[in-house]
């Protein structure tokens, strides 16, 4: 399950940590021990979970690493930068969006204004009128770039999933072929194919069902130095009546560069769409399902980790230079000068941490950070966790049930589940989620945790629900200081099968905290509290065959 081979991972992580950071090492080591204990005693976890909130020691103080970008401002989540780059920004550059329409209109506006690059990573591109308008907008921007004097350096890079993007006769590939044919030197379309779908399995599993093996699930929309991070795909429902989450990072060149490099790295190990609708790998690259699986995953791991490590190295060198200049009495760099006027940057009050999860490649940073956040949330803290598909990993469930913070978990009611009303087997998926939800609710009640762990169902007529992430409120605070936003659903697929990315946003700015709080409130206001009577409603009836099959297939949806 969620942490098979976990102790080995933690030992490997220990080896990667810079020396002298014992605070983080102790924190991660303690988390590993507690997770291992939970797995070993899963059959008896009811008893220890009842005592866990009382026996868990106080939150340790994490030692700030020596390469602190902003030593004057110390927040309690700086340990995350031992794993990934840390981007300090002004909160004025962060805007929380609230609706699908706002998301779509902003994306169109940003494409039209782009001068250097458009980078898109999504599960798929739909085939409706709104999606066609999006493609037409990219085409117009490409045309304008060619009309400028001199050679154009404007580039469009699109990363989608191969299986989902190839579904049906009219699909993501056919939507993008005109761009490839007209602008072959400026447009790149990469189609990621999981290395786990190969051989007999690939030949036997039909279309749609083959998507259960593993997907490219990252959602990043980037225009020059502006980035939209979301869980939304590029499809008409996500532009109209499918609720998701979205955050807009403006004038954030370092973050834009990082995600451009990340998408390029995944694109390099993906199939390249050709103008004649065929696909081929880059020269010299291991094939994802025809080549050696171990060799392919090692190459993919190296490409992605090179992006993470190179960015961290650049940041360390910059910080060392900055501190060297300060110790020599040199003036502050413009971007560090809190009194600088005009367009010069001010001290950051918000920090962005990109969290990557690609278990097929042996990369599980998001899993480590999420489990640590859940473990270390103190008594009195509140965590609002939301997912469109409630199917938490066993490790996440154990932590929710066995730690000290209060939880309000928002999930989709059957009527707003994306599979509601689907034909065939897919139509039973909402019922399967109801069954999983009911089992979890029973365990909450069995452990007497109803006052600490509360389930709520999102319901909105004519809409579906796809929002995911969490908001962390420290004990005694009425506003969140941290949020996770991106593609993961906190389920088995997100942790083990798919390529995922989200960001942790930590902010000390009250206005941004208020934005995040309002976002959370607006989602939860459209929900009802789950009780035992919820499962007595006719819409919550689960057929016997669904109950029997769900434990066998729940790791695939």
XYZ file of N, CA and C in Angstrom, residues 118-121 138 142 154-160 176 179-181 183-191 260-274 280-283 285 303:
141
model
N 4.509 29.594 -24.083
C 3.292 29.035 -23.510
C 3.617 27.582 -23.204
N 3.498 27.198 -21.953
C 3.790 25.830 -21.528
C 2.546 25.276 -20.859
N 2.098 24.118 -21.329
C 0.865 23.515 -20.832
C 1.149 22.070 -20.440
N 0.754 21.703 -19.235
C 0.763 20.301 -18.815
C -0.624 19.974 -18.300
N -3.956 30.118 -29.345
C -2.523 29.798 -29.417
C -2.010 30.006 -30.836
N 0.963 32.514 -32.138
C 2.095 32.024 -32.936
C 2.251 32.844 -34.210
N 9.538 32.590 -29.806
C 8.326 32.176 -29.107
C 8.128 30.670 -29.268
N 7.880 29.984 -28.143
C 7.739 28.537 -28.159
C 6.481 28.107 -27.413
N 5.872 27.019 -27.925
C 4.715 26.408 -27.277
C 5.067 24.959 -26.975
N 4.963 24.585 -25.709
C 5.243 23.208 -25.291
C 4.019 22.660 -24.573
N 3.501 21.538 -25.060
C 2.287 20.949 -24.503
C 2.579 19.504 -24.095
N 2.271 19.172 -22.858
C 2.459 17.815 -22.326
C 1.107 17.254 -21.904
N 0.736 16.127 -22.500
C -0.519 15.451 -22.177
C -0.250 13.975 -21.924
N -4.556 19.196 -31.857
C -3.283 19.920 -31.867
C -2.489 19.753 -33.155
N -1.558 22.882 -35.297
C -0.466 23.699 -34.770
C 0.886 23.107 -35.152
N 0.990 21.791 -35.024
C 2.257 21.128 -35.365
C 2.586 21.287 -36.845
N 1.567 21.198 -37.680
C 1.796 21.275 -39.121
C 2.155 22.685 -39.571
N 3.406 25.176 -37.507
C 4.538 25.751 -36.776
C 5.442 24.644 -36.220
N 5.992 23.815 -37.083
C 6.775 22.664 -36.603
C 8.015 23.045 -35.800
N 8.558 24.238 -36.031
C 9.766 24.649 -35.316
C 9.460 25.307 -33.973
N 8.210 25.648 -33.745
C 7.862 26.380 -32.527
C 6.975 25.604 -31.567
N 6.374 24.520 -32.044
C 5.416 23.778 -31.230
C 5.933 22.376 -30.938
N 5.832 21.987 -29.687
C 6.178 20.636 -29.268
C 4.999 20.048 -28.509
N 4.557 18.855 -28.915
C 3.492 18.143 -28.215
C 4.055 16.810 -27.746
N 4.141 16.640 -26.431
C 4.676 15.417 -25.826
C 3.539 14.635 -25.192
N 3.550 13.324 -25.395
C 2.498 12.445 -24.874
C 3.144 11.410 -23.954
N 8.776 25.121 -16.393
C 9.130 24.902 -17.792
C 10.144 23.770 -17.904
N 11.154 23.802 -17.061
C 12.181 22.755 -17.077
C 11.589 21.401 -16.675
N 10.659 21.403 -15.720
C 10.022 20.150 -15.305
C 9.207 19.548 -16.442
N 8.396 20.382 -17.102
C 7.594 19.885 -18.229
C 8.502 19.416 -19.364
N 9.584 20.140 -19.609
C 10.537 19.716 -20.643
C 11.162 18.366 -20.298
N 11.486 18.166 -19.014
C 12.110 16.910 -18.593
C 11.166 15.731 -18.812
N 9.895 15.900 -18.431
C 8.921 14.829 -18.658
C 8.678 14.658 -20.159
N 8.657 15.785 -20.876
C 8.483 15.722 -22.327
C 9.606 14.950 -23.000
N 10.824 15.085 -22.495
C 11.961 14.390 -23.091
C 11.833 12.869 -23.003
N 11.141 12.368 -21.972
C 10.984 10.918 -21.822
C 9.597 10.472 -22.287
N 8.923 11.337 -23.029
C 7.592 11.034 -23.552
C 7.638 10.860 -25.061
N 6.569 10.319 -25.604
C 6.435 10.180 -27.052
C 6.165 11.552 -27.669
N 6.792 11.816 -28.808
C 6.641 13.109 -29.480
C 5.637 12.982 -30.629
N 4.577 13.799 -30.574
C 3.576 13.776 -31.639
C 4.162 14.389 -32.903
N 3.951 13.699 -34.021
C 4.448 14.161 -35.317
C 3.298 14.748 -36.140
N 6.890 9.266 -31.901
C 8.222 8.657 -31.816
C 8.975 9.256 -30.638
N 9.941 8.490 -30.162
C 10.761 8.976 -29.048
C 11.900 9.829 -29.588
N 12.409 10.697 -28.715
C 13.592 11.462 -29.076
C 14.755 10.515 -29.335
N 15.639 10.913 -30.209
C 16.767 10.064 -30.573
C 17.613 9.733 -29.350
N 16.690 8.032 -26.765
C 15.918 7.904 -25.523
C 15.312 6.503 -25.413
N 16.287 12.764 -15.095
C 15.878 14.011 -15.759
C 15.097 14.915 -14.799
